[in-house]
């Protein structure tokens, strides 16, 4: 599988039926852009942002939610050409907190870690994305034994020590992306499915025990956001293969 390349679009790209678009956003923002995004939030989102103790967490929340609204309005309007205002979008949440936009045939998901935000959009459902800032873990083995399936843990510990940090985060992000795609939150046991993790090997769902779909129905993609981050996308594309396009966000687009 070819590596996914991040591109800086000159204008907002339309999304076709079999595509997934991933947007990469780097923090921090300049104050003027932060103020612009604040204006597209609803009052509940603003109140949530005010409750953060640290300014970096507040800025991340405002940025992720604001850009989500801008892009959702763009993609949703592309379905029938009707103009949508980002501030007027009303989300609905399932029992596990996963949001959706009623009346719009568009799956979306947002993830952030450190100074990196990723946003995923597609008409293909279900869909999940995750990003993590990689750092050395003194208790990596115990974390793996606690959170990973036995086969994943064994595969991790069989690797040379210098590959284990990358492999750990490969596994972590792929499991998170799959969980988010399923929309079941932590009610989905982490040991009920297995993903690939060895550096250099393709991302894949290897086994799942409580899904009506088979592993072959799912597509997992490794994402390389750069700057010591790793990420993953999980999508169930149906009979046709999906095309993943990775975009760098910049404010000249709006």
Short mmCIF file of C-alpha atoms in Angstrom, two decimals:
data_model
loop_
_atom_site.label_atom_id
_atom_site.label_comp_id
_atom_site.label_asym_id
_atom_site.label_seq_id
_atom_site.Cartn_x
_atom_site.Cartn_y
_atom_site.Cartn_z
CA UNK A 1 0.00 0.00 0.00
CA UNK A 2 1.39 3.41 -0.95
CA UNK A 3 2.11 5.91 1.79
CA UNK A 4 -0.54 8.58 2.24
CA UNK A 5 0.81 12.04 1.39
CA UNK A 6 -0.39 15.28 2.96
CA UNK A 7 -1.19 18.01 0.45
CA UNK A 8 -2.04 21.69 0.83
CA UNK A 9 -5.10 22.40 -1.34
CA UNK A 10 -5.52 25.76 -3.06
CA UNK A 11 -9.28 25.57 -2.52
CA UNK A 12 -11.72 23.35 -0.67
CA UNK A 13 -11.81 19.97 -2.43
CA UNK A 14 -15.14 18.28 -3.18
CA UNK A 15 -15.57 14.78 -1.80
CA UNK A 16 -16.72 11.88 -3.98
CA UNK A 17 -18.76 8.89 -2.88
CA UNK A 18 -15.86 6.51 -2.27
CA UNK A 19 -13.44 9.02 -0.74
CA UNK A 20 -12.32 9.70 2.81
CA UNK A 21 -10.82 13.12 3.49
CA UNK A 22 -8.44 13.57 6.44
CA UNK A 23 -7.55 17.10 7.49
CA UNK A 24 -4.42 17.85 9.55
CA UNK A 25 -4.41 20.92 11.80
CA UNK A 26 -1.38 22.19 13.72
CA UNK A 27 -1.70 24.22 16.91
CA UNK A 28 -1.37 26.92 18.11
CA UNK A 29 -3.49 29.40 16.20
CA UNK A 30 -2.91 33.10 15.78
CA UNK A 31 -5.37 35.04 17.98
CA UNK A 32 -7.41 36.40 15.06
CA UNK A 33 -8.10 32.92 13.71
CA UNK A 34 -9.05 31.67 17.16
CA UNK A 35 -11.58 34.52 17.41
CA UNK A 36 -13.03 33.60 14.01
CA UNK A 37 -13.58 30.00 15.10
CA UNK A 38 -15.13 31.09 18.39
CA UNK A 39 -17.86 32.84 16.39
CA UNK A 40 -19.06 29.63 14.69
CA UNK A 41 -19.52 27.69 17.95
CA UNK A 42 -22.84 27.40 19.72
CA UNK A 43 -23.21 28.43 23.35
CA UNK A 44 -22.85 24.88 24.69
CA UNK A 45 -19.50 24.50 22.91
CA UNK A 46 -18.31 27.88 24.17
CA UNK A 47 -19.24 27.00 27.74
CA UNK A 48 -17.39 23.70 27.44
CA UNK A 49 -14.31 25.57 26.22
CA UNK A 50 -14.50 28.05 29.11
CA UNK A 51 -14.32 25.20 31.62
CA UNK A 52 -10.81 24.15 30.56
CA UNK A 53 -8.17 25.16 33.08
CA UNK A 54 -5.29 25.40 30.61
CA UNK A 55 -5.35 27.75 27.64
CA UNK A 56 -3.84 25.10 25.31
CA UNK A 57 -6.78 22.77 26.04
CA UNK A 58 -9.27 25.57 25.47
CA UNK A 59 -7.66 26.48 22.16
CA UNK A 60 -7.64 22.85 21.03
CA UNK A 61 -11.33 22.46 21.83
CA UNK A 62 -12.32 25.65 20.02
CA UNK A 63 -10.12 24.87 17.02
CA UNK A 64 -11.31 21.29 16.59
CA UNK A 65 -14.98 22.12 16.97
CA UNK A 66 -14.80 25.30 14.88
CA UNK A 67 -13.02 23.67 11.94
CA UNK A 68 -15.35 20.68 12.19
CA UNK A 69 -18.32 23.02 11.75
CA UNK A 70 -16.69 24.86 8.82
CA UNK A 71 -15.87 21.66 6.95
CA UNK A 72 -19.17 19.95 7.72
CA UNK A 73 -21.05 22.94 6.32
CA UNK A 74 -18.92 22.78 3.17
CA UNK A 75 -19.27 19.03 2.60
CA UNK A 76 -22.94 18.88 3.52
CA UNK A 77 -23.77 21.77 1.19
CA UNK A 78 -21.99 19.89 -1.59
CA UNK A 79 -24.67 17.20 -1.48
CA UNK A 80 -27.43 19.43 -2.86
CA UNK A 81 -25.82 22.83 -3.33
CA UNK A 82 -27.75 24.44 -0.48
CA UNK A 83 -25.68 26.84 1.61
CA UNK A 84 -25.34 25.88 5.27
CA UNK A 85 -24.16 28.12 8.07
CA UNK A 86 -21.57 26.44 10.32
CA UNK A 87 -23.07 27.97 13.47
CA UNK A 88 -26.52 26.60 12.65
CA UNK A 89 -25.50 22.92 12.52
CA UNK A 90 -27.20 20.85 15.22
CA UNK A 91 -25.50 17.64 16.29
CA UNK A 92 -27.12 14.51 17.65
CA UNK A 93 -25.28 11.99 19.83
CA UNK A 94 -25.68 8.25 20.22
CA UNK A 95 -25.77 6.52 23.61
CA UNK A 96 -21.97 6.43 23.70
CA UNK A 97 -21.42 10.09 22.80
CA UNK A 98 -20.56 9.77 19.11
CA UNK A 99 -21.95 12.77 17.17
CA UNK A 100 -23.82 12.76 13.88
CA UNK A 101 -25.51 15.39 11.76
CA UNK A 102 -29.19 14.50 11.24
CA UNK A 103 -30.37 14.53 7.64
CA UNK A 104 -26.85 14.48 6.19
CA UNK A 105 -25.34 11.32 4.68
CA UNK A 106 -21.89 12.13 5.96
CA UNK A 107 -19.74 10.32 8.51
CA UNK A 108 -17.18 12.35 10.44
CA UNK A 109 -14.78 11.96 13.33
CA UNK A 110 -12.31 14.17 15.18
CA UNK A 111 -9.22 13.34 17.22
CA UNK A 112 -6.45 15.35 18.85
CA UNK A 113 -3.27 14.82 20.82
CA UNK A 114 -0.77 17.42 21.92
CA UNK A 115 -0.56 20.05 19.18
CA UNK A 116 -2.16 17.92 16.45
CA UNK A 117 -5.81 17.66 15.35
CA UNK A 118 -7.13 15.29 12.68
CA UNK A 119 -10.63 15.44 11.20
CA UNK A 120 -12.08 12.73 8.94
CA UNK A 121 -15.08 12.99 6.59
CA UNK A 122 -16.75 10.52 4.23
CA UNK A 123 -20.09 9.23 3.01
CA UNK A 124 -18.69 5.78 3.86
CA UNK A 125 -19.86 4.56 7.24
CA UNK A 126 -18.77 3.67 9.84
CA UNK A 127 -15.64 5.79 10.21
CA UNK A 128 -13.11 6.42 12.98
CA UNK A 129 -9.78 8.26 13.25
CA UNK A 130 -7.17 8.58 16.00
CA UNK A 131 -3.86 10.39 16.54
CA UNK A 132 -1.33 10.09 19.35
CA UNK A 133 1.86 11.93 20.27
CA UNK A 134 4.50 9.21 20.57
CA UNK A 135 6.74 9.23 23.61
CA UNK A 136 8.78 6.62 25.42
CA UNK A 137 6.82 4.67 28.02
CA UNK A 138 8.64 3.19 31.02
CA UNK A 139 5.64 0.92 31.65
CA UNK A 140 5.00 0.03 28.00
CA UNK A 141 4.84 -3.71 28.68
CA UNK A 142 2.33 -3.39 31.52
CA UNK A 143 0.18 -1.00 29.46
CA UNK A 144 0.17 -3.47 26.58
CA UNK A 145 -0.80 -6.37 28.86
CA UNK A 146 -3.65 -4.29 30.30
CA UNK A 147 -5.07 -2.78 27.09
CA UNK A 148 -4.09 -5.07 24.20
CA UNK A 149 -5.37 -8.47 23.13
CA UNK A 150 -3.03 -11.36 24.01
CA UNK A 151 -1.88 -11.81 20.39
CA UNK A 152 -1.11 -8.09 20.12
CA UNK A 153 0.88 -8.12 23.34
CA UNK A 154 2.85 -11.17 22.21
CA UNK A 155 3.57 -9.54 18.83
CA UNK A 156 4.76 -6.36 20.53
CA UNK A 157 7.12 -8.13 22.95
CA UNK A 158 8.58 -10.25 20.14
CA UNK A 159 9.91 -7.11 18.44
CA UNK A 160 13.36 -5.60 19.02
CA UNK A 161 13.32 -2.99 21.79
CA UNK A 162 13.98 -0.13 19.35
CA UNK A 163 10.75 -0.89 17.45
CA UNK A 164 8.42 -1.24 20.40
CA UNK A 165 7.44 2.40 20.92
CA UNK A 166 6.34 2.77 17.29
CA UNK A 167 4.59 -0.61 17.41
CA UNK A 168 2.82 0.28 20.66
CA UNK A 169 1.36 3.47 19.16
CA UNK A 170 0.54 1.70 15.89
CA UNK A 171 -1.58 -0.72 17.90
CA UNK A 172 -3.07 1.95 20.15
CA UNK A 173 -4.21 4.25 17.34
CA UNK A 174 -5.59 1.41 15.21
CA UNK A 175 -7.60 0.05 18.13
CA UNK A 176 -8.90 3.54 18.98
CA UNK A 177 -9.85 4.22 15.34
CA UNK A 178 -11.77 0.94 15.16
CA UNK A 179 -13.53 1.57 18.48
CA UNK A 180 -14.53 5.05 17.33
CA UNK A 181 -15.78 3.70 14.01
CA UNK A 182 -17.95 1.17 15.83
CA UNK A 183 -19.43 4.03 17.91
CA UNK A 184 -19.62 1.93 21.07
CA UNK A 185 -17.05 3.69 23.22
CA UNK A 186 -15.38 1.72 25.99
CA UNK A 187 -18.30 -0.73 26.05
CA UNK A 188 -16.38 -2.55 23.30
CA UNK A 189 -13.84 -4.85 25.02
CA UNK A 190 -10.30 -4.06 23.91
CA UNK A 191 -9.40 -7.73 23.75
CA UNK A 192 -12.36 -8.60 21.48
CA UNK A 193 -10.42 -7.64 18.34
CA UNK A 194 -6.84 -7.69 17.10
CA UNK A 195 -4.93 -5.32 14.82
CA UNK A 196 -1.54 -5.41 13.15
CA UNK A 197 1.22 -3.37 14.78
CA UNK A 198 4.66 -4.26 13.39
CA UNK A 199 6.41 -1.19 11.92
CA UNK A 200 6.55 -1.36 8.14
CA UNK A 201 3.64 -3.78 7.77
CA UNK A 202 0.22 -2.65 6.47
CA UNK A 203 -2.42 -1.60 8.98
CA UNK A 204 -5.10 -4.26 9.23
CA UNK A 205 -7.88 -5.61 11.38
CA UNK A 206 -6.82 -9.21 11.96
CA UNK A 207 -9.68 -10.59 14.06
CA UNK A 208 -12.91 -9.47 15.72
CA UNK A 209 -15.27 -11.59 17.81
CA UNK A 210 -18.33 -9.39 18.41
CA UNK A 211 -18.90 -7.74 15.02
CA UNK A 212 -21.40 -8.93 12.41
CA UNK A 213 -18.84 -7.78 9.85
CA UNK A 214 -15.67 -9.75 9.16
CA UNK A 215 -12.13 -8.30 9.29
CA UNK A 216 -12.13 -8.35 5.49
CA UNK A 217 -15.03 -5.87 5.51
CA UNK A 218 -12.85 -3.26 7.23
CA UNK A 219 -10.04 -1.10 5.90
CA UNK A 220 -7.41 0.25 8.29
CA UNK A 221 -4.93 2.90 7.19
CA UNK A 222 -1.79 4.08 8.94
CA UNK A 223 -1.48 7.87 9.10
CA UNK A 224 1.82 9.72 9.48
CA UNK A 225 1.03 13.28 10.63
CA UNK A 226 4.74 13.92 11.33
CA UNK A 227 6.45 15.58 14.31
CA UNK A 228 6.54 12.39 16.43
CA UNK A 229 2.84 11.68 15.94
CA UNK A 230 1.19 8.58 14.55
CA UNK A 231 -2.41 7.98 13.57
CA UNK A 232 -4.89 5.55 12.09
CA UNK A 233 -8.13 5.51 10.13
CA UNK A 234 -10.75 2.76 10.27
CA UNK A 235 -13.54 2.61 7.70
CA UNK A 236 -15.99 0.01 6.42
CA UNK A 237 -16.18 0.88 2.71
CA UNK A 238 -18.55 -1.81 1.47
CA UNK A 239 -17.97 -3.56 -1.87
CA UNK A 240 -15.92 -0.75 -3.42
CA UNK A 241 -12.43 0.21 -2.17
CA UNK A 242 -12.12 3.68 -0.70
CA UNK A 243 -9.63 6.38 -1.60
CA UNK A 244 -8.05 8.32 1.28
CA UNK A 245 -6.96 11.88 0.65
CA UNK A 246 -4.93 13.78 3.26
CA UNK A 247 -5.13 17.57 3.39
CA UNK A 248 -3.32 20.28 5.35
CA UNK A 249 -5.64 22.86 6.80
CA UNK A 250 -4.95 26.56 6.18
CA UNK A 251 -7.20 29.52 6.79
CA UNK A 252 -7.08 30.92 3.26
CA UNK A 253 -9.64 28.20 2.46
CA UNK A 254 -12.40 30.19 4.21
#
